[in-house]
C-alpha positions in Angstrom: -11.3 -15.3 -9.5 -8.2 -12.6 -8.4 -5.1 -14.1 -8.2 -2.4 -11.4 -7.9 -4.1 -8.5 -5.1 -1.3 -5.6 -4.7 -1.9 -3.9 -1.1 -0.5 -0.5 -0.5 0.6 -0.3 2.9 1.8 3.2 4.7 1.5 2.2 8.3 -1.5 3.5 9.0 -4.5 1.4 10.3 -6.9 1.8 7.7 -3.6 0.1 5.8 -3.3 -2.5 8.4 -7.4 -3.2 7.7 -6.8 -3.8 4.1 -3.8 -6.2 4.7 -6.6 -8.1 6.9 -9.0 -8.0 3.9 -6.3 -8.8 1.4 -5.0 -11.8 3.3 -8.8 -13.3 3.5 -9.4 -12.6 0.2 -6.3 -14.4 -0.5 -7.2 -17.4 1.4 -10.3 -17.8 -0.5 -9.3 -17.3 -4.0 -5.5 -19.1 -3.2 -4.2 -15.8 -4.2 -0.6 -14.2 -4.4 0.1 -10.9 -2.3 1.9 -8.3 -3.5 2.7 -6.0 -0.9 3.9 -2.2 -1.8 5.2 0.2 0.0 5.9 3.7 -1.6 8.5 6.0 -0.2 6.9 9.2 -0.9 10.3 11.8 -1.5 8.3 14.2 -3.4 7.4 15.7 -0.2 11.4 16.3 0.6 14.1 18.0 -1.4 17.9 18.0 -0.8 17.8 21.6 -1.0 15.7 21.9 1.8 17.0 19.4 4.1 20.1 20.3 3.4 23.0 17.1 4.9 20.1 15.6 6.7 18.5 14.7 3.4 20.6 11.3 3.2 19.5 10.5 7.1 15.6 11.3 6.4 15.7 8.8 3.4 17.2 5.8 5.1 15.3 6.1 7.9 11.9 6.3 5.7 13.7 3.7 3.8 14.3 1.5 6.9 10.8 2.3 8.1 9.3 1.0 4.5 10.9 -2.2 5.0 9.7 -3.0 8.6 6.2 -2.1 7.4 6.5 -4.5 4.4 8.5 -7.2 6.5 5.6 -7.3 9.4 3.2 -7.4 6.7 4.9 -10.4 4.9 5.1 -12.4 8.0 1.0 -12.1 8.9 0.4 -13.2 5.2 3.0 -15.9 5.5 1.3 -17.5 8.5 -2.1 -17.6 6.7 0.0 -19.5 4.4 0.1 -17.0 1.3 2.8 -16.6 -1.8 3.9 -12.7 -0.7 6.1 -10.7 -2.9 7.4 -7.2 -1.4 7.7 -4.4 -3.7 9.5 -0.8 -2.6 9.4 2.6 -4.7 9.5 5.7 -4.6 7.8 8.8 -5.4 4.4 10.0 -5.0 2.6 7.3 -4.0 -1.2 7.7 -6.0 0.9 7.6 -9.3 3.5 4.7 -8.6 0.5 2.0 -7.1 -1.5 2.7 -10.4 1.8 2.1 -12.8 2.2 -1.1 -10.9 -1.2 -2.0 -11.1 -1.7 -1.0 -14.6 1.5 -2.3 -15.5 0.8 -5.5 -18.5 3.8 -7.7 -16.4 2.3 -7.1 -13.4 -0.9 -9.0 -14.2 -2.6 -7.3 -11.2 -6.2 -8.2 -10.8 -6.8 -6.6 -7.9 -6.2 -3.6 -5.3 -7.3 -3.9 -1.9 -6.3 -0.5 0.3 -7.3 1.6 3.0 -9.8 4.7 2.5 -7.4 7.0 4.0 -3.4 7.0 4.8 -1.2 8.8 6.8 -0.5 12.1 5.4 -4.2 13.6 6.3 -2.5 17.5 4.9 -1.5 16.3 1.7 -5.3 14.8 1.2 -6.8 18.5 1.6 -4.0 19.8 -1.0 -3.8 17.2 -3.6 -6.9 14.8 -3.3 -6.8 11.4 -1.7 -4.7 8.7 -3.0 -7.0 6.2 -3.0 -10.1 8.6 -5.0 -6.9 8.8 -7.2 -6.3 4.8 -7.7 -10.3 4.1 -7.7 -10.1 6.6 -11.4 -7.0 5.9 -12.8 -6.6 2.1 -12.0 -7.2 -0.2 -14.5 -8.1 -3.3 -12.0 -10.9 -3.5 -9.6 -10.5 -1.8 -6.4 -11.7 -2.7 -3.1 -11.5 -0.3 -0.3 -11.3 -0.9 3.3 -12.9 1.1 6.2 -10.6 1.5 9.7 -12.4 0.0 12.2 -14.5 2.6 14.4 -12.9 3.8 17.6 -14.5 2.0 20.5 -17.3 4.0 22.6 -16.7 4.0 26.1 
């Protein structure tokens, strides 16, 4: 069946829910994770920040890689091959050049329905109606899991 699934993570729980999805899906099919994580600078410019701009970078940076490296570590204990990918730019565009990418031999997407950045989804359109269109694999999207009633 799929045997290279790239996962977009951001940090948010709908992400978290497709890394859940992704891993089973892995399980089954004894498929490899790649797991992406997409500094998004086009919403920063060293004009506007000014001498902070190097700071805000490494710490979205450092964040990036603790999101990837808690991510590896629950695919590793279900026993998955993981690779960890970091870029940056805006994030829509760089998961479909991965994904369409002829090296990358992705046959697979599995992300959340919605990320982080819920202002930049009003402005520019959501990234994942974005990958669904301009993705040449199949794409699976994942649903956070409802809030609990009380």
């Amino acid at each position: 069946m799929y045997k290279r699934l790239l996962v977009p993570l951001d940090g948010s729980s709908n992400a978290n829910e497709a890394l859940k999805t992704a891993i089973d899906l892995a399980q089954d099919w004894h498929a490899k994770l790649i797991l992406l994580q997409v500094i998004d600078i086009t919403q920063f410019s060293a004009q506007g920040l000014g001498g902070g701009y190097s700071a805000v970078i490494k710490s979205l940076r450092d964040t990036s890689q603790e999101i990837l490296e808690a991510a590896r570590d629950h695919a590793e204990k279900a026993n998955l091959e993981v690779a960890m990918l970091v870029r940056e730019g805006a994030p829509k565009q760089v998961i479909v050049e991965i994904a369409n990418a002829a090296d990358s031999q992705i046959d697979l997407i599995v992300m959340g329905k919605s990320g982080t950045n819920a202002f930049s989804r009003m402005i520019v359109g959501s990234t994942t109606n974005y990958v669904v269109q301009h993705a040449e694999p199949n794409v699976i999207v994942v649903n956070d899991l409802p809030e609990p009633h009380e």
